[in-house]
Amino acid sequence: MSQQPNTAKPSLQGVRIKARKGAVKAQAKHEPSVFRDQLYKHLETVTENDFDSFATKLVQAGSTLEFLKYAEALFEIILVGGLIQPGGSYIDDAAPTSPFTIFNAKDPASIEDLKKYVEVLNKLIRRYKYLQKPLEEQSLPGLLQYINRWSPEQRDKLAITIGLLLSQGIASTACLQSLIKDQLVKNDASVTVLAIIFRAYLVDQSMDHLATALRRGSIKDLLLFFPPNRREGKLLDEFFRKEGLPQVAEWYTKKQYALAKESIITELKDLCGHQESDETIIAAVHSKLEEQPLPDIELIQCTWQGLMASVDWSARPDQIEGLALREVGKFASILEAFCKGPKVEVALINQVQVHCYEDTRIMKAFPQILKVLYNKDCISDQAIIYWYQKGSKPQGRQHFLKSTETLVKFLQEQEDSEEDE
């Protein structure tokens, strides 16, 4: 059998196959040091403290340098003055500090001074919107985990800058998760930095604004920023008040109260649903209070809410008022156990007023409910009279004051006759 001679396959000579852009970028070397040196050439021509020119030069540099590829290096240069290697120390290549960095701000660090640096960052990110994501997801968390490596002056400048970035919506509070690392919380480094960040944030924003930002960033418990042996609400309150941030302490306390009230309401619904005895229910509430104390007024409010929430209100409309009076009478001994003093009694009346206002089916039963609570020693005649004269809530005030005129008049006459005797 004859063999075919080996002939060379045809090929295209002198034809250059164009690679896709993505493939070229993937194969390109990652050289942050080269990027840094090129960026410095843009910034070196600007005089110190000429922030408008620095912003202009950075924006111009973005048209020739690969900001997206070197975003992390870019923010390291701007925020801490140079490239960082794993562990938090600067890359040891004898490079000078960046001509533009927040570490060049005056000592001691001031919010007004650092606002100028943040404004430059703001202009840069407005021009190159794609830089915002690497800033909040990579650069800020990465730098915060090394916060204990900087000098106190540098730490303060970085913390203030982060607070301003967060308050202006340039970055998310999710970056603060880096401060929960064990090596940072043990020596109060985390909570100290957190206080500086909050102080800068609250210069231009409200506590409600900060609370919303923390919730969106999944920062659920500020105690996690404290050393494990100091994670107590009382210590947190003392710390933030000492740092001149009473609004943070008050917000945290209210948040804990809200969680405690929700827990008590759920517990009461469950226990009443299982028809537990009054003594068992009262003991269960006291047990909850040992875990998280509540002011007496907050306690009586959530106790009423929990007890009312346990009632099956699916009766006929003409029977609803009678049902309400029976249930209040049934729960009176539980309410009486937590009615400690005139202020708490007035708070209970107000809670009943708001409840009747919101549930119009029992609105007309309000005076009768007060009678039941009065006869069961939950509230005093003085509490009812004080509520009538100047302690009522605005919700449905005129209606409820008019409907209780007869009851209040009776109590006042009774009080007068006892004084005459």
PDB file of N, CA, C and O in Angstrom, residues 60 199 211 216 244 265 277 290 293 301 305 320 328 371 381 391 396 414 418:
ATOM      1  N   GLN A  60      -7.764  63.741  36.395  1.00  0.00           N
ATOM      2  CA  GLN A  60      -7.011  63.645  35.146  1.00  0.00           C
ATOM      3  C   GLN A  60      -6.228  62.339  35.070  1.00  0.00           C
ATOM      4  O   GLN A  60      -6.160  61.697  34.013  1.00  0.00           O
ATOM      5  N   ARG A 199     -18.230  60.184  66.345  1.00  0.00           N
ATOM      6  CA  ARG A 199     -18.174  61.619  66.627  1.00  0.00           C
ATOM      7  C   ARG A 199     -18.099  62.414  65.326  1.00  0.00           C
ATOM      8  O   ARG A 199     -18.771  63.445  65.177  1.00  0.00           O
ATOM      9  N   ALA A 211     -28.184  55.465  63.172  1.00  0.00           N
ATOM     10  CA  ALA A 211     -28.834  54.197  63.513  1.00  0.00           C
ATOM     11  C   ALA A 211     -29.280  53.458  62.254  1.00  0.00           C
ATOM     12  O   ALA A 211     -29.107  52.233  62.135  1.00  0.00           O
ATOM     13  N   ARG A 216     -28.375  49.142  58.155  1.00  0.00           N
ATOM     14  CA  ARG A 216     -28.142  48.742  56.762  1.00  0.00           C
ATOM     15  C   ARG A 216     -26.788  48.059  56.589  1.00  0.00           C
ATOM     16  O   ARG A 216     -26.617  47.236  55.690  1.00  0.00           O
ATOM     17  N   GLY A 244     -18.323  61.779  75.295  1.00  0.00           N
ATOM     18  CA  GLY A 244     -19.101  62.905  74.805  1.00  0.00           C
ATOM     19  C   GLY A 244     -20.128  62.530  73.762  1.00  0.00           C
ATOM     20  O   GLY A 244     -20.513  63.357  72.923  1.00  0.00           O
ATOM     21  N   ILE A 265     -43.505  40.715  75.750  1.00  0.00           N
ATOM     22  CA  ILE A 265     -44.806  40.591  75.076  1.00  0.00           C
ATOM     23  C   ILE A 265     -44.997  39.179  74.526  1.00  0.00           C
ATOM     24  O   ILE A 265     -46.055  38.559  74.697  1.00  0.00           O
ATOM     25  N   SER A 277     -50.809  30.084  85.579  1.00  0.00           N
ATOM     26  CA  SER A 277     -51.318  30.849  86.715  1.00  0.00           C
ATOM     27  C   SER A 277     -50.710  32.244  86.738  1.00  0.00           C
ATOM     28  O   SER A 277     -49.649  32.493  86.151  1.00  0.00           O
ATOM     29  N   GLU A 290     -34.457  40.218  85.004  1.00  0.00           N
ATOM     30  CA  GLU A 290     -33.095  39.943  85.470  1.00  0.00           C
ATOM     31  C   GLU A 290     -32.120  39.909  84.300  1.00  0.00           C
ATOM     32  O   GLU A 290     -30.970  40.321  84.421  1.00  0.00           O
ATOM     33  N   PRO A 293     -33.031  44.598  82.543  1.00  0.00           N
ATOM     34  CA  PRO A 293     -33.916  45.475  83.328  1.00  0.00           C
ATOM     35  C   PRO A 293     -34.653  46.474  82.439  1.00  0.00           C
ATOM     36  O   PRO A 293     -34.139  46.909  81.415  1.00  0.00           O
ATOM     37  N   GLN A 301     -46.255  49.185  80.227  1.00  0.00           N
ATOM     38  CA  GLN A 301     -46.756  49.324  78.852  1.00  0.00           C
ATOM     39  C   GLN A 301     -46.704  47.995  78.101  1.00  0.00           C
ATOM     40  O   GLN A 301     -47.685  47.581  77.477  1.00  0.00           O
ATOM     41  N   GLN A 305     -49.666  45.346  76.723  1.00  0.00           N
ATOM     42  CA  GLN A 305     -49.664  44.933  75.316  1.00  0.00           C
ATOM     43  C   GLN A 305     -49.640  43.412  75.184  1.00  0.00           C
ATOM     44  O   GLN A 305     -50.366  42.831  74.364  1.00  0.00           O
ATOM     45  N   ILE A 320     -68.028  42.458  72.279  1.00  0.00           N
ATOM     46  CA  ILE A 320     -66.614  42.822  72.415  1.00  0.00           C
ATOM     47  C   ILE A 320     -66.336  43.607  73.697  1.00  0.00           C
ATOM     48  O   ILE A 320     -65.375  43.334  74.424  1.00  0.00           O
ATOM     49  N   VAL A 328     -59.775  42.218  81.232  1.00  0.00           N
ATOM     50  CA  VAL A 328     -59.024  43.153  82.072  1.00  0.00           C
ATOM     51  C   VAL A 328     -59.146  42.740  83.548  1.00  0.00           C
ATOM     52  O   VAL A 328     -58.165  42.770  84.298  1.00  0.00           O
ATOM     53  N   LYS A 371     -62.700  51.745  85.658  1.00  0.00           N
ATOM     54  CA  LYS A 371     -63.388  51.327  86.882  1.00  0.00           C
ATOM     55  C   LYS A 371     -62.895  49.969  87.361  1.00  0.00           C
ATOM     56  O   LYS A 371     -62.664  49.753  88.554  1.00  0.00           O
ATOM     57  N   ASP A 381     -57.418  56.610  92.696  1.00  0.00           N
ATOM     58  CA  ASP A 381     -58.257  57.732  92.278  1.00  0.00           C
ATOM     59  C   ASP A 381     -57.406  58.944  91.925  1.00  0.00           C
ATOM     60  O   ASP A 381     -57.705  59.677  90.981  1.00  0.00           O
ATOM     61  N   GLY A 391     -52.655  64.749  82.398  1.00  0.00           N
ATOM     62  CA  GLY A 391     -51.742  63.658  82.056  1.00  0.00           C
ATOM     63  C   GLY A 391     -52.140  62.810  80.863  1.00  0.00           C
ATOM     64  O   GLY A 391     -51.466  61.831  80.535  1.00  0.00           O
ATOM     65  N   GLY A 396     -57.266  60.881  70.699  1.00  0.00           N
ATOM     66  CA  GLY A 396     -58.663  60.827  71.122  1.00  0.00           C
ATOM     67  C   GLY A 396     -58.932  61.515  72.445  1.00  0.00           C
ATOM     68  O   GLY A 396     -59.904  61.177  73.141  1.00  0.00           O
ATOM     69  N   GLN A 414     -65.850  61.820  96.254  1.00  0.00           N
ATOM     70  CA  GLN A 414     -65.491  60.826  97.263  1.00  0.00           C
ATOM     71  C   GLN A 414     -64.265  61.274  98.051  1.00  0.00           C
ATOM     72  O   GLN A 414     -64.209  61.139  99.276  1.00  0.00           O
ATOM     73  N   GLU A 418     -64.091  62.314 102.137  1.00  0.00           N
ATOM     74  CA  GLU A 418     -63.141  61.662 103.045  1.00  0.00           C
ATOM     75  C   GLU A 418     -62.312  62.710 103.781  1.00  0.00           C
ATOM     76  O   GLU A 418     -61.992  62.558 104.957  1.00  0.00           O
TER      77      GLU A 418
END
